[in-house]
PDB file of C-alpha atoms and ligand atoms in Angstrom:
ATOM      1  CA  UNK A   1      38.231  -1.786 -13.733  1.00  0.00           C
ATOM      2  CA  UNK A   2      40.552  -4.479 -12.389  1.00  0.00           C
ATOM      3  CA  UNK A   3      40.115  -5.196  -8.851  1.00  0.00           C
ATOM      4  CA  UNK A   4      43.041  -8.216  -7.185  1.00  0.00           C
ATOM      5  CA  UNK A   5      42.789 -10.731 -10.455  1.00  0.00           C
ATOM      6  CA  UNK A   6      39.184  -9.750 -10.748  1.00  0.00           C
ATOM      7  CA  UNK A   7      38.508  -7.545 -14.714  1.00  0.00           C
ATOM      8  CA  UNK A   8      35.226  -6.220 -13.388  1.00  0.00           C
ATOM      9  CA  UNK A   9      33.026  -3.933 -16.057  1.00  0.00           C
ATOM     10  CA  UNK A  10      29.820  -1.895 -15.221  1.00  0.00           C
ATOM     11  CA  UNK A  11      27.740  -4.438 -16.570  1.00  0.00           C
ATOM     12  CA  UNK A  12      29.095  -7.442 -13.669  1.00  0.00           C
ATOM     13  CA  UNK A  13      27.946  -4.108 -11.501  1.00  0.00           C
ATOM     14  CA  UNK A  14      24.834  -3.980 -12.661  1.00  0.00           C
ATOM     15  CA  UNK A  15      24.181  -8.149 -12.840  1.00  0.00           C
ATOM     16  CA  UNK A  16      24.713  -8.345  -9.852  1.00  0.00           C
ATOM     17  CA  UNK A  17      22.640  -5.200  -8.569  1.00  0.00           C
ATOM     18  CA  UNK A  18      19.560  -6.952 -10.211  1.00  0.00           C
ATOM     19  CA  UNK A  19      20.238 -10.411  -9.293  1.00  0.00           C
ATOM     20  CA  UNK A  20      20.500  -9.114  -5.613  1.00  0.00           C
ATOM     21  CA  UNK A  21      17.495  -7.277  -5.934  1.00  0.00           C
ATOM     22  CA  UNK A  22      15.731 -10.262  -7.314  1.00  0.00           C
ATOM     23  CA  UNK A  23      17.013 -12.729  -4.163  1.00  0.00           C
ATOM     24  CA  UNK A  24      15.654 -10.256  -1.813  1.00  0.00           C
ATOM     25  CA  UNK A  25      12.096 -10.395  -3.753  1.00  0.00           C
ATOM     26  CA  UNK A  26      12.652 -14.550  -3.497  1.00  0.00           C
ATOM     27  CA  UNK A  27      13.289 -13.997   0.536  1.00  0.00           C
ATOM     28  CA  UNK A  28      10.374 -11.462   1.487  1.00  0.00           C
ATOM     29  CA  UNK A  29       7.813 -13.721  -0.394  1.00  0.00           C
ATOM     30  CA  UNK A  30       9.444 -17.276   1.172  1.00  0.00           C
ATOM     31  CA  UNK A  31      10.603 -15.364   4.530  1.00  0.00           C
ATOM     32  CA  UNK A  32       9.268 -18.138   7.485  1.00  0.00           C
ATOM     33  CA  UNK A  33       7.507 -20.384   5.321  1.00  0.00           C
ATOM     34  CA  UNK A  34       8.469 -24.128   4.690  1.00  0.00           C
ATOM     35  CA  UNK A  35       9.030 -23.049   1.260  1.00  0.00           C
ATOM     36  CA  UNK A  36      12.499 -20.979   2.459  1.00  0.00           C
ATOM     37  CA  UNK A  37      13.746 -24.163   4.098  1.00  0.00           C
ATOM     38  CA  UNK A  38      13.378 -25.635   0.793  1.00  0.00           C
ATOM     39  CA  UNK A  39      14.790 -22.699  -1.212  1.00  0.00           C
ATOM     40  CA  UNK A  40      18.289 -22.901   1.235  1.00  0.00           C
ATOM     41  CA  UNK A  41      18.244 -26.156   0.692  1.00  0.00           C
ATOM     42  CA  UNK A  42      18.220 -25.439  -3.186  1.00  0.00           C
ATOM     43  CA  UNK A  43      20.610 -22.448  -2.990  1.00  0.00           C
ATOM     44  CA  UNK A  44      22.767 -25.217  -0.931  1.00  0.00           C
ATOM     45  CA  UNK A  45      23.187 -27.459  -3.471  1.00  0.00           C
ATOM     46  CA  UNK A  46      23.893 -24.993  -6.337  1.00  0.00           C
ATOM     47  CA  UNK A  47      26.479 -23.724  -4.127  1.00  0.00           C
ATOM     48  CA  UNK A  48      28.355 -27.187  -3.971  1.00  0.00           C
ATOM     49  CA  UNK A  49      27.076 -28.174  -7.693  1.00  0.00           C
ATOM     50  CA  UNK A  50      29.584 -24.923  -8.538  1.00  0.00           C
ATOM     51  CA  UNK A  51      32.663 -25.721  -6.114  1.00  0.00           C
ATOM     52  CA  UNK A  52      32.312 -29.345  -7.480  1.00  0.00           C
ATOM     53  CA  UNK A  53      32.508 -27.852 -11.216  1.00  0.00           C
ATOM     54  CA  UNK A  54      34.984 -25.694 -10.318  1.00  0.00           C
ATOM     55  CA  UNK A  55      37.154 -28.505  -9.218  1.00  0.00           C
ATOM     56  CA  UNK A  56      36.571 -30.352 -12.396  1.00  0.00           C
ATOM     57  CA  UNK A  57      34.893 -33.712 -10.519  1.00  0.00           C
ATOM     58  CA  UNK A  58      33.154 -34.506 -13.959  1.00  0.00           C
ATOM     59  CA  UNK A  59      30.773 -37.683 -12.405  1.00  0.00           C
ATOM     60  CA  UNK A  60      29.542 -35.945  -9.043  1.00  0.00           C
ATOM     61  CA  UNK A  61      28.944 -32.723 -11.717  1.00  0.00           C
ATOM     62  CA  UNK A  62      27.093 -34.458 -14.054  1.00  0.00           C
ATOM     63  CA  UNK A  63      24.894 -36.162 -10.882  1.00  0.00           C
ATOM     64  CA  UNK A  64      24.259 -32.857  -9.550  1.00  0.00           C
ATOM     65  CA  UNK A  65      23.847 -31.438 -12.953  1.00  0.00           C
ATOM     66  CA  UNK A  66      20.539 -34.030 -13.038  1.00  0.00           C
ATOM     67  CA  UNK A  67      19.436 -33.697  -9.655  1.00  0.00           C
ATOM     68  CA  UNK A  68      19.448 -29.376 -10.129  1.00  0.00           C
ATOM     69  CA  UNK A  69      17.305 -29.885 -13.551  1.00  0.00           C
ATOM     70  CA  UNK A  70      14.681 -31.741 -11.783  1.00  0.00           C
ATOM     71  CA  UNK A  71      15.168 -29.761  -8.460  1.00  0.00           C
ATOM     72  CA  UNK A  72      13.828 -26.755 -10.633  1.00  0.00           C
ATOM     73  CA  UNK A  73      10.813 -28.582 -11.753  1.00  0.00           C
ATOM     74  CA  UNK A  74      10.175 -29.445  -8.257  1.00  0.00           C
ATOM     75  CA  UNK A  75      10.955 -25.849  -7.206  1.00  0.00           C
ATOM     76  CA  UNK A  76       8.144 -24.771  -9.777  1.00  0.00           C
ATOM     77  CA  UNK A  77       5.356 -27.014  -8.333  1.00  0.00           C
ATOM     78  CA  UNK A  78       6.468 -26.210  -4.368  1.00  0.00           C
ATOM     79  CA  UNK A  79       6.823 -22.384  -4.759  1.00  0.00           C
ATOM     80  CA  UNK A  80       3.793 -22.155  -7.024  1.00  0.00           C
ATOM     81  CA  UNK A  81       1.954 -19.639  -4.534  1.00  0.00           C
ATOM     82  CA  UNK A  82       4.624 -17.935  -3.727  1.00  0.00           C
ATOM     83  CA  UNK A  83       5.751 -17.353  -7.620  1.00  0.00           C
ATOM     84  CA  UNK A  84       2.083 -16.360  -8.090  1.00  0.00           C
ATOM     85  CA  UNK A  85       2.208 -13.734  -5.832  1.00  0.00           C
ATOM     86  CA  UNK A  86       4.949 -12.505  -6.843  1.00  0.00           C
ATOM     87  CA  UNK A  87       3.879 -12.148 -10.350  1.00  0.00           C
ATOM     88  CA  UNK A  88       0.896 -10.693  -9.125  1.00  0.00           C
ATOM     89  CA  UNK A  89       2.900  -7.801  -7.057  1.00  0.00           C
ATOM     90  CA  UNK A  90       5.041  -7.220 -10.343  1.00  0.00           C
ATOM     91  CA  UNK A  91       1.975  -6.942 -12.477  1.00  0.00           C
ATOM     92  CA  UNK A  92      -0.196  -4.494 -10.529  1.00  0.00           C
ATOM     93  CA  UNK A  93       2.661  -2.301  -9.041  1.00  0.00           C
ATOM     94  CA  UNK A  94       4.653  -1.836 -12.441  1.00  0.00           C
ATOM     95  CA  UNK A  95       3.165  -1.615 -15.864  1.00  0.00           C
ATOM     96  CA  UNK A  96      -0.374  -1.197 -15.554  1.00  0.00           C
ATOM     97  CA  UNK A  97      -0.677   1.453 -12.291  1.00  0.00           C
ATOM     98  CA  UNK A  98       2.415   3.566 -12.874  1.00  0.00           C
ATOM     99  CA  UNK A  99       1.849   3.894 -16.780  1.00  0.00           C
ATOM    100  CA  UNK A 100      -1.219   6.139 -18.127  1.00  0.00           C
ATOM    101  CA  UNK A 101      -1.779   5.285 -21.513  1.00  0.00           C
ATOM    102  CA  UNK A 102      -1.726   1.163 -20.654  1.00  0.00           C
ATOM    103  CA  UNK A 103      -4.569   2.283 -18.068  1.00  0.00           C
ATOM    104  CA  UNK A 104      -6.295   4.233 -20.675  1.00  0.00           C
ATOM    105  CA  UNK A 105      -6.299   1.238 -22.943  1.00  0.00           C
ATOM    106  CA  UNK A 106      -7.289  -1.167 -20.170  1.00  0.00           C
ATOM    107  CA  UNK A 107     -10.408   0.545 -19.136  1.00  0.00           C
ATOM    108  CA  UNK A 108     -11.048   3.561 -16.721  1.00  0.00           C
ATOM    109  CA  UNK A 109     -14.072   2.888 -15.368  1.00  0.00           C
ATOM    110  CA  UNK A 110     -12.908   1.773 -11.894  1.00  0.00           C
ATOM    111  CA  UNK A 111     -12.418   6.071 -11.311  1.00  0.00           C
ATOM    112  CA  UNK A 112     -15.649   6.455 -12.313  1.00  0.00           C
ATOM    113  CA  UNK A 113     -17.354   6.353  -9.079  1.00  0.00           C
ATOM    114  CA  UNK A 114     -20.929   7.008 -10.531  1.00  0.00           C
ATOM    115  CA  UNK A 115     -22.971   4.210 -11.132  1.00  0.00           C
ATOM    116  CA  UNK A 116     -21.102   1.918  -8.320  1.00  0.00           C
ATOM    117  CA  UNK A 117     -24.170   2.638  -5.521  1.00  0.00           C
ATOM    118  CA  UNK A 118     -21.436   3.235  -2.812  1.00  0.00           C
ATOM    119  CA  UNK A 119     -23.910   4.893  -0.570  1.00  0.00           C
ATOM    120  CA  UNK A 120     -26.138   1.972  -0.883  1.00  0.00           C
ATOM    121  CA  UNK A 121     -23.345  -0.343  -0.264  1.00  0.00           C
ATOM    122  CA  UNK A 122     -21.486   1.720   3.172  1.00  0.00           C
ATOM    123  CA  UNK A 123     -25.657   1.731   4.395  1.00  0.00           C
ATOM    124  CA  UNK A 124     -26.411  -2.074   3.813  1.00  0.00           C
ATOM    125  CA  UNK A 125     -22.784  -2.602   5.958  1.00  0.00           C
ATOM    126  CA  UNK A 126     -23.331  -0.574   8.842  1.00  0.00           C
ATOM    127  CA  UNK A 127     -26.767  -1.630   9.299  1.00  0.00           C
ATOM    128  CA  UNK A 128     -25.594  -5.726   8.800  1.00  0.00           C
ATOM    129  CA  UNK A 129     -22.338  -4.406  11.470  1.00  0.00           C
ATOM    130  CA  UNK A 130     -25.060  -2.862  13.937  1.00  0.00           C
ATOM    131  CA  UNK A 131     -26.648  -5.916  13.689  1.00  0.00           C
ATOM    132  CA  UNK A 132     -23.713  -8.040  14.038  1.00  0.00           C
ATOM    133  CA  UNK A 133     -23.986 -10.266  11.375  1.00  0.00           C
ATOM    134  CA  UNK A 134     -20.860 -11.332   9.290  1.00  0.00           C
ATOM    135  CA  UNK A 135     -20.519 -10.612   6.091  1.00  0.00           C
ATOM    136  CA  UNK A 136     -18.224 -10.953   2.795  1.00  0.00           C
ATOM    137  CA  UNK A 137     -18.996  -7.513   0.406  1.00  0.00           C
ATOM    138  CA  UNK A 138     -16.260  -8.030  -2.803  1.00  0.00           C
ATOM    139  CA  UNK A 139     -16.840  -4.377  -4.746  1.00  0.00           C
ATOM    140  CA  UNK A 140     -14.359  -4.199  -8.283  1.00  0.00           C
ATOM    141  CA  UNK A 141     -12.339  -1.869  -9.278  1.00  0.00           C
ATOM    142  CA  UNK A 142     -10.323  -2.325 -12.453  1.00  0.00           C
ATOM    143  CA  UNK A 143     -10.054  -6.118 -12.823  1.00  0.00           C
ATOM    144  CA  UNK A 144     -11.890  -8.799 -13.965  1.00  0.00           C
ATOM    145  CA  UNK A 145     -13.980 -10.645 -11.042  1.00  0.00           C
ATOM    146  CA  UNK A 146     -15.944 -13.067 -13.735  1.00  0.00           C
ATOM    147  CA  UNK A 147     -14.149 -15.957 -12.192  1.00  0.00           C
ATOM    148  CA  UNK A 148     -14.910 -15.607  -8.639  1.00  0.00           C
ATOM    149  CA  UNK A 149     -18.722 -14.681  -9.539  1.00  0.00           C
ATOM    150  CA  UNK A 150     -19.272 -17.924 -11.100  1.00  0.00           C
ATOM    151  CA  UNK A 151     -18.239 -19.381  -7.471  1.00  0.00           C
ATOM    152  CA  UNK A 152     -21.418 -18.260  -6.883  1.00  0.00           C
ATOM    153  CA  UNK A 153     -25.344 -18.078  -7.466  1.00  0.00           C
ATOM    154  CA  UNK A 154     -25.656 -15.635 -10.037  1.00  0.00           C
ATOM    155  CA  UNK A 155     -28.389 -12.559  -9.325  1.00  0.00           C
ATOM    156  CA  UNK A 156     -27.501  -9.834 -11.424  1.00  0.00           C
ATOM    157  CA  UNK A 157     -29.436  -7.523  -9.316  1.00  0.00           C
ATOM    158  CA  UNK A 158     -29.127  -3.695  -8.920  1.00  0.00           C
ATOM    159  CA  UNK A 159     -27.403  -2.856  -5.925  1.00  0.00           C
ATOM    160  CA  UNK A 160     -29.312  -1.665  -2.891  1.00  0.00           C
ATOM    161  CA  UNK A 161     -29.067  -1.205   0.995  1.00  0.00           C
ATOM    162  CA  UNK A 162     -32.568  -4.064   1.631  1.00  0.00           C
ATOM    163  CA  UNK A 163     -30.983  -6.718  -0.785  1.00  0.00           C
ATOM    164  CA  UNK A 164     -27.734  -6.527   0.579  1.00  0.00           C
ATOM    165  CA  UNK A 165     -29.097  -6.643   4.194  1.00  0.00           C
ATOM    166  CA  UNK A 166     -31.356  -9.090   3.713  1.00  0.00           C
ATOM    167  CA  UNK A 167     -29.027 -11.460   1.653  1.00  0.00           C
ATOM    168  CA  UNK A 168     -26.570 -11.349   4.559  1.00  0.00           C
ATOM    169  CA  UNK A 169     -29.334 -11.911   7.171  1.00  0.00           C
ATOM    170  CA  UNK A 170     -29.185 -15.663   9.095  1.00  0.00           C
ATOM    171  CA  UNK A 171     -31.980 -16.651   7.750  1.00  0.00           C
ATOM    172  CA  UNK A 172     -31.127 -16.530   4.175  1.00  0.00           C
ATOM    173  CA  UNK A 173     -30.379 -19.744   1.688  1.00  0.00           C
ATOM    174  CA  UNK A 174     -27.309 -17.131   0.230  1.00  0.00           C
ATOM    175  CA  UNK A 175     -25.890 -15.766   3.398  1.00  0.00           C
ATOM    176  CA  UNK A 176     -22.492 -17.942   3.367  1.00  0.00           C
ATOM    177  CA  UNK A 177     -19.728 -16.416   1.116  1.00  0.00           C
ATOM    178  CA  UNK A 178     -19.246 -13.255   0.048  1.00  0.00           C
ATOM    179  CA  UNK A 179     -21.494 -10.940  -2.523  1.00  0.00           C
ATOM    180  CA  UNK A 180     -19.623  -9.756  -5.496  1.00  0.00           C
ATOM    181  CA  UNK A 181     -20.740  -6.426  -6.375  1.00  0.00           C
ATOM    182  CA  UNK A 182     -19.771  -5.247 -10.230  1.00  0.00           C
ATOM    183  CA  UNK A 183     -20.014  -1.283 -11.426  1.00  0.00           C
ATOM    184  CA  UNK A 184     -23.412  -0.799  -9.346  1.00  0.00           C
ATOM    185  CA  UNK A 185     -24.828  -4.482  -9.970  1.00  0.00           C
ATOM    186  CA  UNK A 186     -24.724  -7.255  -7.370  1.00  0.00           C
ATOM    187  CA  UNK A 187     -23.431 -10.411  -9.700  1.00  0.00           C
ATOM    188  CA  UNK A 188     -23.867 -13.101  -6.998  1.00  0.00           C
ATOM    189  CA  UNK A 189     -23.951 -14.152  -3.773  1.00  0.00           C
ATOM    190  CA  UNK A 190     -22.520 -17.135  -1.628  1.00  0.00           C
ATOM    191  CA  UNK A 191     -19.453 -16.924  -3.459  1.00  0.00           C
ATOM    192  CA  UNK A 192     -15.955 -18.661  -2.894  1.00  0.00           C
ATOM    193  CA  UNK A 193     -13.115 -16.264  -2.174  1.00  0.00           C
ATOM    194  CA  UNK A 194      -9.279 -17.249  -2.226  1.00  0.00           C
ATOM    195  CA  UNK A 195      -8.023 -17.767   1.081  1.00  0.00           C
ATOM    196  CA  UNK A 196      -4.693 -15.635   2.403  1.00  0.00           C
ATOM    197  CA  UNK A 197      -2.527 -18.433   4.133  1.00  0.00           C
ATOM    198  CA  UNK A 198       0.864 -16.513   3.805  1.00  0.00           C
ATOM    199  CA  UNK A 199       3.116 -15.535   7.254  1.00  0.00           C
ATOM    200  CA  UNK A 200       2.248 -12.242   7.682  1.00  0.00           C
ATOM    201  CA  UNK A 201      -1.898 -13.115   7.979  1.00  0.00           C
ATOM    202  CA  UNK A 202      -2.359 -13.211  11.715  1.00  0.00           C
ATOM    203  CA  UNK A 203      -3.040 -16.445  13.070  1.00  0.00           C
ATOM    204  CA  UNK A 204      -6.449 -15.113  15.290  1.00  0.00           C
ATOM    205  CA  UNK A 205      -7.779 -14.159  12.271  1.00  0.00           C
ATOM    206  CA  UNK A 206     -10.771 -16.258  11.125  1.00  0.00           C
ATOM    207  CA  UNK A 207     -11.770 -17.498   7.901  1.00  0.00           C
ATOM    208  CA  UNK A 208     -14.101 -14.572   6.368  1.00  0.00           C
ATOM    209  CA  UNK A 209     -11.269 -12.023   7.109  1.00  0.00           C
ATOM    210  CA  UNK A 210      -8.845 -14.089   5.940  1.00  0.00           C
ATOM    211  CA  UNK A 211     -10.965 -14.314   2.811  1.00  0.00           C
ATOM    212  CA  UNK A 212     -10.748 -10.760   2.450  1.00  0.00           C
ATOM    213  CA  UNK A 213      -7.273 -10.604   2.702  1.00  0.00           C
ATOM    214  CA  UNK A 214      -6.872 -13.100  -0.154  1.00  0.00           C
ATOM    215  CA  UNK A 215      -8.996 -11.306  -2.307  1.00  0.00           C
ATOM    216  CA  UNK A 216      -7.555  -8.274  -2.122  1.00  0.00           C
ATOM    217  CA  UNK A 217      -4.133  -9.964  -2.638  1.00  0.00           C
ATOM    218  CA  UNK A 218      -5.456 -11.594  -5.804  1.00  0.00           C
ATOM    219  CA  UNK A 219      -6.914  -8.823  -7.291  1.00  0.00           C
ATOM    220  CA  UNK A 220      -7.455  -5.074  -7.029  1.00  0.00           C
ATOM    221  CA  UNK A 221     -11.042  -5.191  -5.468  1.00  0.00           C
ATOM    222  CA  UNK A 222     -11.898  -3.254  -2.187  1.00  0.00           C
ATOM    223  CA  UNK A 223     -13.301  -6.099   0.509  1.00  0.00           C
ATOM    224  CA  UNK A 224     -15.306  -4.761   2.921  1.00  0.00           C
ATOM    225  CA  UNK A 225     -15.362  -7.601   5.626  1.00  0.00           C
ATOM    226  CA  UNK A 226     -17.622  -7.143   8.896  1.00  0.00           C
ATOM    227  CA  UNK A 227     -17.151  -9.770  11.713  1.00  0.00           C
ATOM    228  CA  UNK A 228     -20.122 -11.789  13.284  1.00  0.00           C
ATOM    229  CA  UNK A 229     -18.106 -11.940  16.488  1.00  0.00           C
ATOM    230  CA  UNK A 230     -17.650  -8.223  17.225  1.00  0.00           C
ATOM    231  CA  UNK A 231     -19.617  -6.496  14.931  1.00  0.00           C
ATOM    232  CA  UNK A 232     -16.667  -4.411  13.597  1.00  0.00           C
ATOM    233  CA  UNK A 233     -16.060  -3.557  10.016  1.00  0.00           C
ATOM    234  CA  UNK A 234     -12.887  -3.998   8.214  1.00  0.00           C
ATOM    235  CA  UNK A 235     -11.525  -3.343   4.551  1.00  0.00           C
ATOM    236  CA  UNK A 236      -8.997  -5.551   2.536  1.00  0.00           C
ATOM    237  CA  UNK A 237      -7.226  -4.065  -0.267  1.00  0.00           C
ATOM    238  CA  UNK A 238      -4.149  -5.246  -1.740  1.00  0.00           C
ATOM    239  CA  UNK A 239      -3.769  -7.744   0.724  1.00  0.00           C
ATOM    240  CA  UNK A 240      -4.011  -5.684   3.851  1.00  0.00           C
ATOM    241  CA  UNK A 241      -6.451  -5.454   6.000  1.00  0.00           C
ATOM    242  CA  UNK A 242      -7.501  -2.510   7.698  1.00  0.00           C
ATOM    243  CA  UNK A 243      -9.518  -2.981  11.017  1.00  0.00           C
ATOM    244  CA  UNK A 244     -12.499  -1.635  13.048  1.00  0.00           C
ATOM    245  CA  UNK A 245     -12.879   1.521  10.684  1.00  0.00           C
ATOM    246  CA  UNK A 246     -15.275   4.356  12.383  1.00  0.00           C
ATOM    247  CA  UNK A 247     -18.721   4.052  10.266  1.00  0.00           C
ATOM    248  CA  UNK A 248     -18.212   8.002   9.247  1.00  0.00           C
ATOM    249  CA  UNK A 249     -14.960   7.360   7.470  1.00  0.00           C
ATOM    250  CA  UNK A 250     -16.379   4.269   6.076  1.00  0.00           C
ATOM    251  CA  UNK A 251     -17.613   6.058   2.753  1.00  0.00           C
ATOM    252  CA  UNK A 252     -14.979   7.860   1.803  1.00  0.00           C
ATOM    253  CA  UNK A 253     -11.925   5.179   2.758  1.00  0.00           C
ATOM    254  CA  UNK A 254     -13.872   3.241  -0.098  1.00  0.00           C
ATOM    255  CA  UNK A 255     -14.276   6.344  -2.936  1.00  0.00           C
ATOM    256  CA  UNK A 256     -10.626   7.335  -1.994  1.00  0.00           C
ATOM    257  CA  UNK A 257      -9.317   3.784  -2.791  1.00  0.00           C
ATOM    258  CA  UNK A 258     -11.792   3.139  -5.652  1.00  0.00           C
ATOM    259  CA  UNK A 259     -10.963   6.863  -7.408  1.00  0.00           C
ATOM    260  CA  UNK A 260      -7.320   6.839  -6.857  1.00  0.00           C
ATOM    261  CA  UNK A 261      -4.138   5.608  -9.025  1.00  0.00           C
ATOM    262  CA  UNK A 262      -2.702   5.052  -5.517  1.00  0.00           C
ATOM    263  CA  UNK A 263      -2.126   0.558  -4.471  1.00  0.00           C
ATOM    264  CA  UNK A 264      -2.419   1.565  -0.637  1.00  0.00           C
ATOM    265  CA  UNK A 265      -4.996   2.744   1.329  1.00  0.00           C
ATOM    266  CA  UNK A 266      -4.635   5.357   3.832  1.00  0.00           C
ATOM    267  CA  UNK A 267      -4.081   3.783   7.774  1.00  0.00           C
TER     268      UNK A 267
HETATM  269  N1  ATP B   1     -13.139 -18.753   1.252  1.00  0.00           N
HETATM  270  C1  ATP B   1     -14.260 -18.139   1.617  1.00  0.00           C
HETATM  271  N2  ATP B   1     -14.973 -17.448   0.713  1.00  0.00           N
HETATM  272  C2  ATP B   1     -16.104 -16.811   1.070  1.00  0.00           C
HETATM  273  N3  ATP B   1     -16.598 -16.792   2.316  1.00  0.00           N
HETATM  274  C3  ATP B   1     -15.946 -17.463   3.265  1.00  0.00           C
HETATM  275  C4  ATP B   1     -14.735 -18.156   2.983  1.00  0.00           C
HETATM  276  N4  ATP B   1     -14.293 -18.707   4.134  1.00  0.00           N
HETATM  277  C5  ATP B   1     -15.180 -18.377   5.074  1.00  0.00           C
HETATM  278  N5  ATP B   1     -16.176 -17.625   4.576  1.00  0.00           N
HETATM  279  C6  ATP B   1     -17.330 -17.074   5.301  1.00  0.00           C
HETATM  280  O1  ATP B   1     -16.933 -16.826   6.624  1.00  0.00           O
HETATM  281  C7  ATP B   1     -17.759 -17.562   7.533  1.00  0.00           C
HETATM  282  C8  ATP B   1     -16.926 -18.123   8.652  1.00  0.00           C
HETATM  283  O2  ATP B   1     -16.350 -17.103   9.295  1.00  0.00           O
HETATM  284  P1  ATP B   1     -15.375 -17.347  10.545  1.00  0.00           P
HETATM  285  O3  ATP B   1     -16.199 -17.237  11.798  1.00  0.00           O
HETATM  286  O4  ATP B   1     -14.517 -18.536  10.348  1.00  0.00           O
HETATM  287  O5  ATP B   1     -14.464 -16.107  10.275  1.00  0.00           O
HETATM  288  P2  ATP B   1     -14.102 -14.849  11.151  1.00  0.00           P
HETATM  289  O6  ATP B   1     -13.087 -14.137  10.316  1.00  0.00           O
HETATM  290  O7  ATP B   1     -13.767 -15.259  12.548  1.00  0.00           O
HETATM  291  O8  ATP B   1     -15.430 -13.987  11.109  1.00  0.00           O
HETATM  292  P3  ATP B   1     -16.383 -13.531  12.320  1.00  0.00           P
HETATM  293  O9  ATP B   1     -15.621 -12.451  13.048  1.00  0.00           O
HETATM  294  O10 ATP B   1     -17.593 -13.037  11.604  1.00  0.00           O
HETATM  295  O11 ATP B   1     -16.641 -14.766  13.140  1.00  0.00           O
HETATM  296  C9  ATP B   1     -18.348 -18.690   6.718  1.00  0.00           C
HETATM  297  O12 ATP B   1     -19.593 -19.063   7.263  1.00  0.00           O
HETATM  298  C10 ATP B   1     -18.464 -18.081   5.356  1.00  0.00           C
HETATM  299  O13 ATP B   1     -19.690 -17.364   5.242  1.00  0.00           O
END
């Protein structure tokens, strides 16, 4: 198809499709950080480093030429959370949820609800809520939460409503950080969680929910987060966080997010 002096094919239509798709990916993750100052100011001098080539000024080309290969190394280092995440959003929302036999060969047991002492678990957290003591309660689903638990003091201990409550209680040597809870078996407590620093985390929020929220961005696991302060009980999952649920929809908000295929979590 030949549009003005322009010999355009389906595959220009499709490049640039994708590459528009993949700048408005870049924008959402940098949107009102410092980083999308930065990116501009990248995007900025590609724009010129192209205008300049085009006008065949070899010495300023070959100066920006330079400055744009180390510009991308610097890009790398600066946007390093933000290229993290967004590897992270590809990985979980593509190949691995949306494709059965991958899952199969990965491991099922996060849908296997037996064995994961939920009822202990939703009992320990209203009675610590009632209370109104914080706490940090990390409970897996399908990945890997080795790393986090060696934050930690390892326990190793079967799950149950008087550990938890107790753990979490003032008084206790392993009441900072958050318990990290394993098919059923409580790995460790006073464990370090990442912390969600991004635009969209409000800025009232205070450190334990914000450690939720980074959690649940960084991997797959349900956080169930209950504030000193108010006494209210929240969940993170997938980097949301879902506030002040009711204690009788506690339970199954938790088995419908654990036992589902489904990334999001009914408001
Ligand atoms: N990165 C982290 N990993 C694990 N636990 C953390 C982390 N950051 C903070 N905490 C826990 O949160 C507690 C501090 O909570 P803070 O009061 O700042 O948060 P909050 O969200 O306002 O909670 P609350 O409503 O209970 O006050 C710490 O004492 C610690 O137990």
């Amino acid at each position: 198809m030949r549009v003005g002096f322009l010999n355009i094919n389906w595959a220009d239509v499709l490049d640039v499709f994708l590459v528009s798709i993949l700048l408005y990916q870049v924008y959402i993750l940098v949107r009102g950080s410092i980083a999308s100052r930065v990116f501009l100011g990248y995007l900025f001098v590609y724009v010129f480093y192209l205008v300049v080539k085009g006008l065949g000024l070899g010495l300023l080309t070959a100066i920006l030429q330079y400055f744009m290969g180390v510009g991308a190394v610097a890009l790398i280092v600066i946007f390093q959370q933000e290229i993290r995440r967004f590897l992270l959003i590809i990985g979980k929302s593509t190949v691995y949820t949306n494709n059965g036999f991958l899952k199969k060969m990965m491991g099922n047991s996060a849908l296997d609800l037996k064995g994961k002492n939920l009822k202990e678990i939703v009992d320990a957290s209203k009675t610590i809520a009632a209370n109104f003591t914080g706490a940090l309660i990390v409970v897996n689903k399908r990945d890997d939460l080795t790393k986090f638990v060696e934050t930690g003091e390892l326990l190793d201990a079967r799950v149950s409503k008087p550990l938890l409550v107790s753990l979490f209680n003032q008084y206790s040597e392993l009441h900072d950080g958050a318990v990290v809870i394993v098919d059923g078996v409580l790995k460790a407590a006073r464990c370090v969680l990442p912390v969600a620093d991004g635009v969209d985390v409000p800025s009232s929020l205070g450190f334990r929910h914000r450690a939720g929220m980074g959690m649940s961005e960084a991997t797959d696991a349900i956080i169930i987060v209950i504030s000193e302060q108010t006494g209210k009980i929240s969940l993170a999952v997938e980097g949301e966080l879902h506030s002040n649920i009711p204690y009788n929809e506690l339970e199954s908000r938790i088995e419908e997010y654990l036992a589902s295929d489904v990334q999001r979590m009914r408001k």
